[in-house]
Short mmCIF file of C-alpha atoms and ligand atoms in Angstrom, two decimals:
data_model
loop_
_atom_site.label_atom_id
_atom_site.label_comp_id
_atom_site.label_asym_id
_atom_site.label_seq_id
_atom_site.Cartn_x
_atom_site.Cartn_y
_atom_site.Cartn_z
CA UNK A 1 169.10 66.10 22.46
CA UNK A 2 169.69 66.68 26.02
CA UNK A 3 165.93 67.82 26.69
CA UNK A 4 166.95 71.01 27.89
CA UNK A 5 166.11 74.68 26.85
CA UNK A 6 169.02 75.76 25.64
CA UNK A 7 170.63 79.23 27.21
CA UNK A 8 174.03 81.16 27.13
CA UNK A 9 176.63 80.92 29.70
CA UNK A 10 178.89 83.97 30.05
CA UNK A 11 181.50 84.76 31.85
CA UNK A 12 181.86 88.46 31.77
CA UNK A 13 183.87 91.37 32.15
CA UNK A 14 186.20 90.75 28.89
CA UNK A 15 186.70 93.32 26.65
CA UNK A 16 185.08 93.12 23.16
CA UNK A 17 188.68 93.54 20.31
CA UNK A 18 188.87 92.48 16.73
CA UNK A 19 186.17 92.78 14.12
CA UNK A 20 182.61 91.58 13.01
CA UNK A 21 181.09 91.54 10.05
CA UNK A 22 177.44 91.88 9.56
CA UNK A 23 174.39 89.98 8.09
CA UNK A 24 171.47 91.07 5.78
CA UNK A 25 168.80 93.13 7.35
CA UNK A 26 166.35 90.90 9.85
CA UNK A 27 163.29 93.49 9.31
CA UNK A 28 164.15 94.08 5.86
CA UNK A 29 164.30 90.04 4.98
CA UNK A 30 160.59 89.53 6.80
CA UNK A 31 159.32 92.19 4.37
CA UNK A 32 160.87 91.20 1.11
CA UNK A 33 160.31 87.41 1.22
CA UNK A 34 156.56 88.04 1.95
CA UNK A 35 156.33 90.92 -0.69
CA UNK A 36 158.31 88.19 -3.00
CA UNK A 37 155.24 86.25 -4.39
CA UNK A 38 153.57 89.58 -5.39
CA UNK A 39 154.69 88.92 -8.99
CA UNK A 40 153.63 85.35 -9.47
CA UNK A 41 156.65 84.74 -10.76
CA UNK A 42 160.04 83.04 -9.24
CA UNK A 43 162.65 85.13 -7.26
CA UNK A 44 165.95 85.10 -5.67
CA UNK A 45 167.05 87.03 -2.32
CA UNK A 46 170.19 87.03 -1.64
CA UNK A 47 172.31 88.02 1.50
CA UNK A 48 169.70 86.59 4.18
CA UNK A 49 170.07 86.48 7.94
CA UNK A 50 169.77 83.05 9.05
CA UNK A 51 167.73 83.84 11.74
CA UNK A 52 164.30 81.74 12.78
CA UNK A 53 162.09 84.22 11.76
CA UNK A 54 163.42 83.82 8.30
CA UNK A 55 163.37 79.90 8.52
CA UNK A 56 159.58 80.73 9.95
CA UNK A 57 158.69 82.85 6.53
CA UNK A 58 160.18 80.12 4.51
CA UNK A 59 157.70 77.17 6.10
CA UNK A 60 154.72 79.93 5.86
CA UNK A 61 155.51 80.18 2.15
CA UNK A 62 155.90 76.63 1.92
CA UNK A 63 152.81 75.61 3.82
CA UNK A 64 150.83 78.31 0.93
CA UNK A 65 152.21 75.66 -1.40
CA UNK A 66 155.01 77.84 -2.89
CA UNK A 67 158.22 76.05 -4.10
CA UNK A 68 161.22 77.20 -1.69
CA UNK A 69 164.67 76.80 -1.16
CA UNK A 70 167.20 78.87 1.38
CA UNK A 71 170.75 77.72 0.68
CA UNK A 72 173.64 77.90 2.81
CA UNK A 73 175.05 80.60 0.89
CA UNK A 74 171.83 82.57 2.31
CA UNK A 75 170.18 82.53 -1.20
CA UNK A 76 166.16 81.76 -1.08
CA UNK A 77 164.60 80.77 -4.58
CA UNK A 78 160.93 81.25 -3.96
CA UNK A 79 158.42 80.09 -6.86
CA UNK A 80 155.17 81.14 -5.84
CA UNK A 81 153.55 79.72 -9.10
CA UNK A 82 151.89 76.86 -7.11
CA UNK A 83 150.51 78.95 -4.07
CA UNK A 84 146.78 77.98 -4.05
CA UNK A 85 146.53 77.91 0.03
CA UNK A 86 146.04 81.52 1.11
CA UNK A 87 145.65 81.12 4.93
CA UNK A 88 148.53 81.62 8.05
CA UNK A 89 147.46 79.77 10.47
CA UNK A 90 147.81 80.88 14.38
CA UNK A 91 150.88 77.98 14.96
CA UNK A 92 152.80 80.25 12.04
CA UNK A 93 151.58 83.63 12.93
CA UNK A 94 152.42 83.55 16.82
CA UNK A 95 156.06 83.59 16.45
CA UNK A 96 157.06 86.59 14.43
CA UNK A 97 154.79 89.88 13.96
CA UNK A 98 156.47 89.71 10.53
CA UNK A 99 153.43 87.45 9.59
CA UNK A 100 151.24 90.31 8.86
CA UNK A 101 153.00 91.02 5.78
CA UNK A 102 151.19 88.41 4.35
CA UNK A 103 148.27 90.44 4.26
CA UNK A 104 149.59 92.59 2.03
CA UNK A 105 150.96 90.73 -0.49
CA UNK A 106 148.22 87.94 -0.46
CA UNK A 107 145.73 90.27 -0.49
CA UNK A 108 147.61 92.47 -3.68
CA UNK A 109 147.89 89.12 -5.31
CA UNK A 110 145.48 87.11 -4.88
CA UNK A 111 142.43 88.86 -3.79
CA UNK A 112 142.29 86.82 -0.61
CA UNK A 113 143.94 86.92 2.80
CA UNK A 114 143.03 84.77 5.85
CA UNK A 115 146.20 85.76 8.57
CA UNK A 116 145.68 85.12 12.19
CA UNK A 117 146.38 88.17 14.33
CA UNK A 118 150.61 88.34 14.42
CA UNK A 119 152.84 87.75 17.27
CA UNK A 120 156.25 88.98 18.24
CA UNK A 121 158.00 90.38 21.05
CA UNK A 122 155.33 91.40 24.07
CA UNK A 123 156.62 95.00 23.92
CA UNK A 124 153.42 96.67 24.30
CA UNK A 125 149.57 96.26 22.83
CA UNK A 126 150.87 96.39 19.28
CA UNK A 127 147.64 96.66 17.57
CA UNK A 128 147.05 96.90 13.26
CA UNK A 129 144.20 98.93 12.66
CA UNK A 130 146.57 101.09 10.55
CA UNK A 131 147.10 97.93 8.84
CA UNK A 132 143.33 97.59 8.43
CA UNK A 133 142.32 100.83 7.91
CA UNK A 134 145.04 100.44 4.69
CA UNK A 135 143.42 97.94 3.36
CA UNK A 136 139.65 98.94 3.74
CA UNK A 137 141.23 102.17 1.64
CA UNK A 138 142.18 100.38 -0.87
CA UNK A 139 138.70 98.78 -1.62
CA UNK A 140 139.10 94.84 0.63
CA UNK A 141 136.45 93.95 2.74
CA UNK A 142 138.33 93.15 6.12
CA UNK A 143 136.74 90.92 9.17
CA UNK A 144 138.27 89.82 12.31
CA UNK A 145 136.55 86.55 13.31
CA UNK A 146 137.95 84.66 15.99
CA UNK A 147 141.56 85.88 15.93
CA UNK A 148 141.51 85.71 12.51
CA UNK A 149 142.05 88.99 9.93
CA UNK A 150 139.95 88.09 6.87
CA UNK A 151 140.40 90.27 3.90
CA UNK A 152 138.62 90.02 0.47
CA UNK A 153 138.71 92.11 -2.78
CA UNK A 154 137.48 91.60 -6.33
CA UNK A 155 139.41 94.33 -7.38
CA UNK A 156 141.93 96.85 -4.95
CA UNK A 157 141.79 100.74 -5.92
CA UNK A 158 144.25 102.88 -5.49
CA UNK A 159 143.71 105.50 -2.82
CA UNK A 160 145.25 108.52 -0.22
CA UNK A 161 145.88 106.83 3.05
CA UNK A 162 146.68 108.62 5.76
CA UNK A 163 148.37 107.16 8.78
CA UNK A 164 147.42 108.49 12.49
CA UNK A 165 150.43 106.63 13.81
CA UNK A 166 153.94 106.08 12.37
CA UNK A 167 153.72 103.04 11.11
CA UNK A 168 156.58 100.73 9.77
CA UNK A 169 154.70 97.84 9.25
CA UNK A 170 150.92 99.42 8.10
CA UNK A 171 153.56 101.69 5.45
CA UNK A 172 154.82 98.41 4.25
CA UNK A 173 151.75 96.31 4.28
CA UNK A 174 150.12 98.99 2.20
CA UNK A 175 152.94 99.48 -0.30
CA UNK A 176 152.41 95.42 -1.04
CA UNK A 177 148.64 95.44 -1.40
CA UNK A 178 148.67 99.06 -3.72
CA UNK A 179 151.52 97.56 -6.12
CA UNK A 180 148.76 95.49 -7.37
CA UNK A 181 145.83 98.01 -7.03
CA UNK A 182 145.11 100.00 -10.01
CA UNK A 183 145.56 103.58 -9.88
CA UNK A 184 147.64 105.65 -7.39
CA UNK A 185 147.64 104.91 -3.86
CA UNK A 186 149.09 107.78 -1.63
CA UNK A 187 150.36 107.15 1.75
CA UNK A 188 150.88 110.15 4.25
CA UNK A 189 152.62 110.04 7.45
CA UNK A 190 154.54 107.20 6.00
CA UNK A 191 157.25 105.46 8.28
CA UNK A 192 160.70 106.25 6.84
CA UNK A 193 162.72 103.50 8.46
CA UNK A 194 165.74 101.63 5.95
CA UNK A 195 163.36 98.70 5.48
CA UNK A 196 160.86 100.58 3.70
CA UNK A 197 162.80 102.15 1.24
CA UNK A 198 164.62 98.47 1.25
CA UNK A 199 160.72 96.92 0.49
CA UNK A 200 160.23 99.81 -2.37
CA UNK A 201 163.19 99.20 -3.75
CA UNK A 202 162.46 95.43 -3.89
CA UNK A 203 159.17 96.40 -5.21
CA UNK A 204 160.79 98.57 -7.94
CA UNK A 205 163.32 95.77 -9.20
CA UNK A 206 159.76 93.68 -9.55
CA UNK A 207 158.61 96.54 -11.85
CA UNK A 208 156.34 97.94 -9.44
CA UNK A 209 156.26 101.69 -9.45
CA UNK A 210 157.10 103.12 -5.48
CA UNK A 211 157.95 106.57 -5.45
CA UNK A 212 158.96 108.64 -2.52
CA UNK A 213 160.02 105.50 0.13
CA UNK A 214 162.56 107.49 2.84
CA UNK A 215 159.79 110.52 3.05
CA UNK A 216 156.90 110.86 4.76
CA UNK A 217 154.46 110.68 1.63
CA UNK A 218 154.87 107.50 -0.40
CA UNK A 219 153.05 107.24 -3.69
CA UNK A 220 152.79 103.62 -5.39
CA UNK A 221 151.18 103.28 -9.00
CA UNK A 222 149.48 100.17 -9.36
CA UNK A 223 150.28 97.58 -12.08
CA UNK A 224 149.52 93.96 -13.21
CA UNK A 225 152.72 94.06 -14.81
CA UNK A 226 155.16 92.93 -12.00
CA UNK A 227 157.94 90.35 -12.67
CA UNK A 228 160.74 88.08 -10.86
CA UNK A 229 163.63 89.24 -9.98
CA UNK A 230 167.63 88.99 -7.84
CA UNK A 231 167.51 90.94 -5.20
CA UNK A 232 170.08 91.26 -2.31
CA UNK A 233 169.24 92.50 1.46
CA UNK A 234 171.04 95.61 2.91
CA UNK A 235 172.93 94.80 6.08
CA UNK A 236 170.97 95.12 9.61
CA UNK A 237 171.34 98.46 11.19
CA UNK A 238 169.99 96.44 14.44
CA UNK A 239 172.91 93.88 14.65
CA UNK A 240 175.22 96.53 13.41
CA UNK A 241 173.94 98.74 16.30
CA UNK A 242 174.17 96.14 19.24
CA UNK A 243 177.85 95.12 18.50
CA UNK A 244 178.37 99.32 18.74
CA UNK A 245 177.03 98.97 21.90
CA UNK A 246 178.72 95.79 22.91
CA UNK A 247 181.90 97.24 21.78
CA UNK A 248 181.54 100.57 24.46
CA UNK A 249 179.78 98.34 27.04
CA UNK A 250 182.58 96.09 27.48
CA UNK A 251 185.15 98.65 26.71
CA UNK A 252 186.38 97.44 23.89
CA UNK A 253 187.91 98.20 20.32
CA UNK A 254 185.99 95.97 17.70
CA UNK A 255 185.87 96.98 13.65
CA UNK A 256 182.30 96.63 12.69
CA UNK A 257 181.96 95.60 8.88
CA UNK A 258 179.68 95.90 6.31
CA UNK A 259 177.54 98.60 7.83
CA UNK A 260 175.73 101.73 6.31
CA UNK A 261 176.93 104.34 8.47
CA UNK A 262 173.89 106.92 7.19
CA UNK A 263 171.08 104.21 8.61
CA UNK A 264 173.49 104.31 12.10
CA UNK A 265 173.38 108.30 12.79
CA UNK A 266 171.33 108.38 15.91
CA UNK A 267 173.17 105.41 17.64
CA UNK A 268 176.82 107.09 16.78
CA UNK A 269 175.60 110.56 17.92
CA UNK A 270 174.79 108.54 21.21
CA UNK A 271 177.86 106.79 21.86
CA UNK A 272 180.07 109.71 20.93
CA UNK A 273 177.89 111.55 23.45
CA UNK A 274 179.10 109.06 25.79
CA UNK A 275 182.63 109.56 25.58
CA UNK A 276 182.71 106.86 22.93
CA UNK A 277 185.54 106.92 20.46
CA UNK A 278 183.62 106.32 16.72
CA UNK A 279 184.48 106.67 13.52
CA UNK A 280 183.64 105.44 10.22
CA UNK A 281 185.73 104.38 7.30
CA UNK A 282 185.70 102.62 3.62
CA UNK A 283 187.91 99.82 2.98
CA UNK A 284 187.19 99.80 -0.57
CA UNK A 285 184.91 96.71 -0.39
CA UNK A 286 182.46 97.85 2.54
CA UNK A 287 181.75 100.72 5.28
CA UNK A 288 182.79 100.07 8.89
CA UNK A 289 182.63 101.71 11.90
CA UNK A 290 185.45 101.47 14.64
CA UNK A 291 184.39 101.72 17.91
CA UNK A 292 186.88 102.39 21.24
CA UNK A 293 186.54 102.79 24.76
CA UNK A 294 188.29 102.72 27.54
CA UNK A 295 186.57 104.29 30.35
CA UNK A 296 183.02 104.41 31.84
CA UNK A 297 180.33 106.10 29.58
CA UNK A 298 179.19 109.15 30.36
CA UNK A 299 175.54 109.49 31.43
CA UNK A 300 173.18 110.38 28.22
CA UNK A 301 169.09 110.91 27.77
CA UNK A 302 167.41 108.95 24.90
CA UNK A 303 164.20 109.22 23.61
CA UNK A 304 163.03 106.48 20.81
CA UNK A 305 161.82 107.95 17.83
CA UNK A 306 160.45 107.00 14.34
CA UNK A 307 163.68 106.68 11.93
CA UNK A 308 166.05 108.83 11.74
CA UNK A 309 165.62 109.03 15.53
CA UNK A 310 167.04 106.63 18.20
CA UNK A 311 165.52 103.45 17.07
CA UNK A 312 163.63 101.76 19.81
CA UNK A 313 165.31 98.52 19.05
CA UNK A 314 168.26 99.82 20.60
CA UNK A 315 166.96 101.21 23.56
CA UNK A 316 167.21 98.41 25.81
CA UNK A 317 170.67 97.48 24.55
CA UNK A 318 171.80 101.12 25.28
CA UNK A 319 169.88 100.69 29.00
CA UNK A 320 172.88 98.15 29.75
CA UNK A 321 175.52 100.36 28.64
CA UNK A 322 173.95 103.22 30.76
CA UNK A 323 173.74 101.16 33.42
CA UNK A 324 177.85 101.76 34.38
CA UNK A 325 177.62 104.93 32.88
CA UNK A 326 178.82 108.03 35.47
CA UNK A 327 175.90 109.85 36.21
CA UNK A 328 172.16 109.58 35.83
CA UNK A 329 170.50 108.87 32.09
CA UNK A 330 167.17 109.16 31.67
CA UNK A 331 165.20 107.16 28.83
CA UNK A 332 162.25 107.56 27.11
CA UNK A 333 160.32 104.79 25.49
CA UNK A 334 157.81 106.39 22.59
CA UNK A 335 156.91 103.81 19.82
CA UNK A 336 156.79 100.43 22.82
CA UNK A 337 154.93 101.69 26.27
CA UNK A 338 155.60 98.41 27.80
CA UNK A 339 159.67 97.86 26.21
CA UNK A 340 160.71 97.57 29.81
CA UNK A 341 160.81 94.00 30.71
CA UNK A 342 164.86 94.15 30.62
CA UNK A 343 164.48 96.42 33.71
CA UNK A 344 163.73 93.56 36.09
CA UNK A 345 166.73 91.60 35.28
CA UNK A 346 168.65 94.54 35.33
CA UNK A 347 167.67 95.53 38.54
CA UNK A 348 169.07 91.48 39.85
CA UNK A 349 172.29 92.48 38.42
CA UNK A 350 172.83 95.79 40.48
CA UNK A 351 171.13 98.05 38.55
CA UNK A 352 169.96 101.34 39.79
CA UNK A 353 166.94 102.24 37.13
CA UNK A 354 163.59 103.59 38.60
CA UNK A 355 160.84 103.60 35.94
CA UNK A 356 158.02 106.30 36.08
CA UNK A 357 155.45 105.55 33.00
CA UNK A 358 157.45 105.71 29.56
CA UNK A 359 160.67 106.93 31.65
CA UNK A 360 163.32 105.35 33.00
CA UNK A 361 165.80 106.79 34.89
CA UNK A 362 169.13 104.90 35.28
CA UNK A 363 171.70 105.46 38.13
CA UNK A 364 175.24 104.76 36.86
CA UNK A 365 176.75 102.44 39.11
CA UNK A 366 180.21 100.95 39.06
CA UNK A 367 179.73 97.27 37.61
CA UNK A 368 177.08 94.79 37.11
CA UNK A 369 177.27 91.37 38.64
CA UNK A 370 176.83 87.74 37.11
CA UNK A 371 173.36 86.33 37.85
CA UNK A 372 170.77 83.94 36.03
CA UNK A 373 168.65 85.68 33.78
CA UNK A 374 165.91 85.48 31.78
CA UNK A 375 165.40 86.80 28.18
CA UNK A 376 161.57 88.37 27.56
CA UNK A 377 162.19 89.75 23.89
CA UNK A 378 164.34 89.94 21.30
CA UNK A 379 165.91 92.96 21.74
CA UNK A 380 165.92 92.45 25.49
CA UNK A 381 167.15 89.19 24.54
CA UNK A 382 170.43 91.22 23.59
CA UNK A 383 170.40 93.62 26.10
CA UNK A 384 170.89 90.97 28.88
CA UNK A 385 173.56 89.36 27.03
CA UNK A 386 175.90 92.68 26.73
CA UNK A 387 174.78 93.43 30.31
CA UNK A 388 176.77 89.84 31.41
CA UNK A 389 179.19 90.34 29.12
CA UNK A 390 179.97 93.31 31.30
CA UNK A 391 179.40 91.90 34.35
CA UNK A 392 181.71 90.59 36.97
CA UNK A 393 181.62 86.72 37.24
CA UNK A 394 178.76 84.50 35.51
CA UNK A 395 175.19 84.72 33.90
CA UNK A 396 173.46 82.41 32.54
CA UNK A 397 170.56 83.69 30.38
CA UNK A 398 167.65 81.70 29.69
CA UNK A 399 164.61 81.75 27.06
CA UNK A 400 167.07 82.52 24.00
CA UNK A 401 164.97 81.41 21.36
CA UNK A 402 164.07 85.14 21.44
CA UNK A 403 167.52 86.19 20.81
CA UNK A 404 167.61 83.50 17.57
CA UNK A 405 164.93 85.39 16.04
CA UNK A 406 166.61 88.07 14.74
CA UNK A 407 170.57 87.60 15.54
CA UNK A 408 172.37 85.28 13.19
CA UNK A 409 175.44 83.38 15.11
CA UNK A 410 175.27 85.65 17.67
CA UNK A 411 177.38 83.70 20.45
CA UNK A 412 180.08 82.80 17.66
CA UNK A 413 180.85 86.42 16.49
CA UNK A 414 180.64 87.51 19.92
CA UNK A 415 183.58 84.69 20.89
CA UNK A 416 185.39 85.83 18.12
CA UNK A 417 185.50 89.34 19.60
CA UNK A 418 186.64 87.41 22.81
CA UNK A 419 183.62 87.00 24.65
CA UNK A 420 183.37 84.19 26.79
CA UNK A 421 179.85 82.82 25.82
CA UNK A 422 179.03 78.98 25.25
CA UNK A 423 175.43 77.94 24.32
CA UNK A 424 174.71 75.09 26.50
CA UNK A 425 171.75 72.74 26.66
C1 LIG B 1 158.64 97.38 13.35
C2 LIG B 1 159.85 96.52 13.55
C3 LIG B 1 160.31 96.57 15.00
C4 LIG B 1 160.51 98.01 15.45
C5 LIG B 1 159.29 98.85 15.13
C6 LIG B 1 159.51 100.33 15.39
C7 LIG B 1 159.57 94.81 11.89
C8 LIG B 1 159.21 93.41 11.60
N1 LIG B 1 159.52 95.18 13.17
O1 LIG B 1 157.61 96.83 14.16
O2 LIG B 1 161.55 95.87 15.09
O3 LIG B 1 160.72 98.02 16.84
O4 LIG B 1 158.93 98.72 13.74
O5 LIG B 1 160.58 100.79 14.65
O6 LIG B 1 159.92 95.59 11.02
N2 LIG B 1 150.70 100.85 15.81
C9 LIG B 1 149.33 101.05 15.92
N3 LIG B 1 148.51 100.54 14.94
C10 LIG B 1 149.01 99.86 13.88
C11 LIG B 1 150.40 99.67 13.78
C12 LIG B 1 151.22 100.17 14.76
O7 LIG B 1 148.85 101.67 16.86
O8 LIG B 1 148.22 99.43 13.04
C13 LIG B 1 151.59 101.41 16.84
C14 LIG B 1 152.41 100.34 17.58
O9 LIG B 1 151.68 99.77 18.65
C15 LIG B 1 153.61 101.14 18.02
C16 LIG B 1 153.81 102.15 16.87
O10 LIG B 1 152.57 102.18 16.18
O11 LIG B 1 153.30 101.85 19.18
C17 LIG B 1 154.89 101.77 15.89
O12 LIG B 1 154.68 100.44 15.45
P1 LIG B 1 155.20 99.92 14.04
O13 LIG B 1 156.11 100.92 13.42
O14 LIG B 1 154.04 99.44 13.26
O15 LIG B 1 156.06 98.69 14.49
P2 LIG B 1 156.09 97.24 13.91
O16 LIG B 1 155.87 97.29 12.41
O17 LIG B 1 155.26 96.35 14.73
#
């Protein structure tokens, strides 16, 4: 151990070629494992990223007392039979927002949830009274003392929810805690994103009954009668999306493997927008997409929407691209008001982007140049690194324990695409 934070070193201004396969679903995995001890009985994910925030969820589960195991084949065997601690504690909550989740399933299980107030990226205020209000619904008694959300319920009820706000995360913690209500819970204004129809789904295989996951109304009929089962994680529309990106940015001509191209719509309309050559194809096995480029991008206008809009996740990823792009792009940031903290580093590199509120308005310029940089989020995390990677001369980008959060081997599929990235420290 050398003592030192680790960060990436990259050389840039290679261009991306060959193909990348990708890994299970990041914010489909930090909903599944938590919704996994619903049943009281043991089961078996398969396809996981191995990502920290998944190594995170598997100490939380241990530290509740429940039996796990994540093999190298990216199995997790999770008996919850011997869970008798029903607390996560600040030290576990801080580092993923995922945490909440626990809530949920806690709550739908046992009766009793005691989760200190979740984490994550700073991306904005990121509050969960939807969460709350959810839960209250269903019949808990819910009390934030000192940081810490304390839920309680003899017995949940089913109930009609509706949701002020879009949701991802209140639509899934809700969907955990009414599996084991009993009666119907309704949720309106449901989020729609892959992961919760993933979460349903998983619910589903469990015996649950989750109808209507993908719309905006999602009804759930409680039962006690929920069981273990095998169940393997879709691939991450995310990862899938930033090697996309990567692949234009750098002007490149990668294959990108096991993908589903119906959860990538938005981020293909984009890049095609952009000049970008896409298409999609079946080898038999899996889906890919093939991305090509071989010019600057032309200038485009995003605004981040709930699914099946322009995820937000990819906004700052697409900033970099748009950064050489000829012309002016304008972006605007709905779900995150403060999912600007790339901008800064951006700027150091060349950058021409003026931000006005929730808008950012980027001035193509030629190239980026090499300079040290510093990573503030995940997703920014990943912007930087495609921004070096088109850069002329070096980067170094610090503070990557970000970017291990939610991108599995990142710096070894991007070498194998020809990217000149070493992790040092
Ligand atoms: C999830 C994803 C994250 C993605 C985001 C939007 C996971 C683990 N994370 O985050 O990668 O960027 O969806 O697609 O799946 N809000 C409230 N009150 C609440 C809950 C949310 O006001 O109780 C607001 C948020 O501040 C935000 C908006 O609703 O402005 C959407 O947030 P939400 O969909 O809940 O995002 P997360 O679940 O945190």
């Amino acid at each position: 151990m050398s003592g030192i934070e680790p960060y990436f070193k990259i050389n840039g201004g290679r261009r991306l070629e060959g193909e990348v396969t990708i890994g299970g679903a990041k914010n489909a995995a930090v909903a599944v494992i938590p919704a996994s001890i619903l049943a009281g009985a043991p089961c078996r994910l398969e396809n996981l990223p191995k990502i920290e925030d998944v190594y995170t969820l598997k100490d939380i589960l241990s530290s509740m007392g429940a039996d796990v195991d994540f093999s190298p084949d990216r199995g997790m065997n999770i008996d919850p039979r011997e869970i008798d601690n029903f607390s996560v504690t600040f030290d576990m909550a801080s580092s993923l927002r995922a945490s909440y989740y626990f809530l949920g399933s806690l709550l739908g299980r046992y009766g009793h949830a005691e989760i200190a107030l979740p984490g994550g990226c700073s991306i904005g205020s990121r509050p969960i009274d939807q969460h709350i209000k959810g839960m209250r619904a269903l019949g808990a008694d819910v009390v934030i003392e000192r940081g810490i959300v304390k839920a309680k319920a003899k017995k949940l009820v089913g109930s009609e929810i509706y949701l002020d706000i879009v949701s991802v995360g209140a639509t899934i913690n809700i969907m955990l805690a009414a599996c084991r209500a009993e009666g119907t819970t309704t949720i309106n204004n449901a989020a729609k994103e892959p992961h919760v129809v993933e979460t349903a789904n998983f619910l589903n295989m469990m015996g649950a009954s989750v109808k209507g996951a993908g719309t905006d109304v999602i009804r759930i009929n409680g039962t006690n009668e929920l069981h273990g089962c095998t169940y393997s994680i879709i691939p991450d529309q995310i990862e899938a999306g930033t090697f996309m990106i990567a692949a234009a940015a750098t002007r490149g001509d990668v294959i990108i493997k096991n993908v589903i191209p119906t959860h990538l719509e938005a981020i293909c309309a984009k890049l095609m927008e952009c000049g970008v050559s896409v298409t999609q194809g079946d080898d038999g096995r899996e889906f890919f997409i093939h991305i090509k480029s071989d010019s600057r991008p032309r200038a485009v206008n995003i605004k981040t929407l709930p699914y099946p809009g322009f995820p937000t996740d990819l906004q700052q990823p697409m900033m970099a691209l748009l950064c050489t792009a000829r012309g002016n792009s304008f972006i605007v940031e709905n779900i995150f008001e403060e999912r600007f903290n790339h901008v800064a580093e951006l700027r150091r590199m060349g950058a021409n982007i003026t931000l006005n509120g929730r808008t950012a308005m980027v001035e193509g310029i030629d190239t980026l140049v090499g300079v040290p940089l510093r990573a503030t989020d995940l997703r920014a995390g990943a912007a930087l690194i495609i921004a070096a990677l088109m850069a002329e001369g070096e980067s170094t980008i610090s503070n990557i324990r970000y970017v291990d959060r939610g991108y599995e081997y990142f710096e070894y599929k991007l070498r194998a695409l020809g990217a000149d990235i070493q992790r040092m420290g």
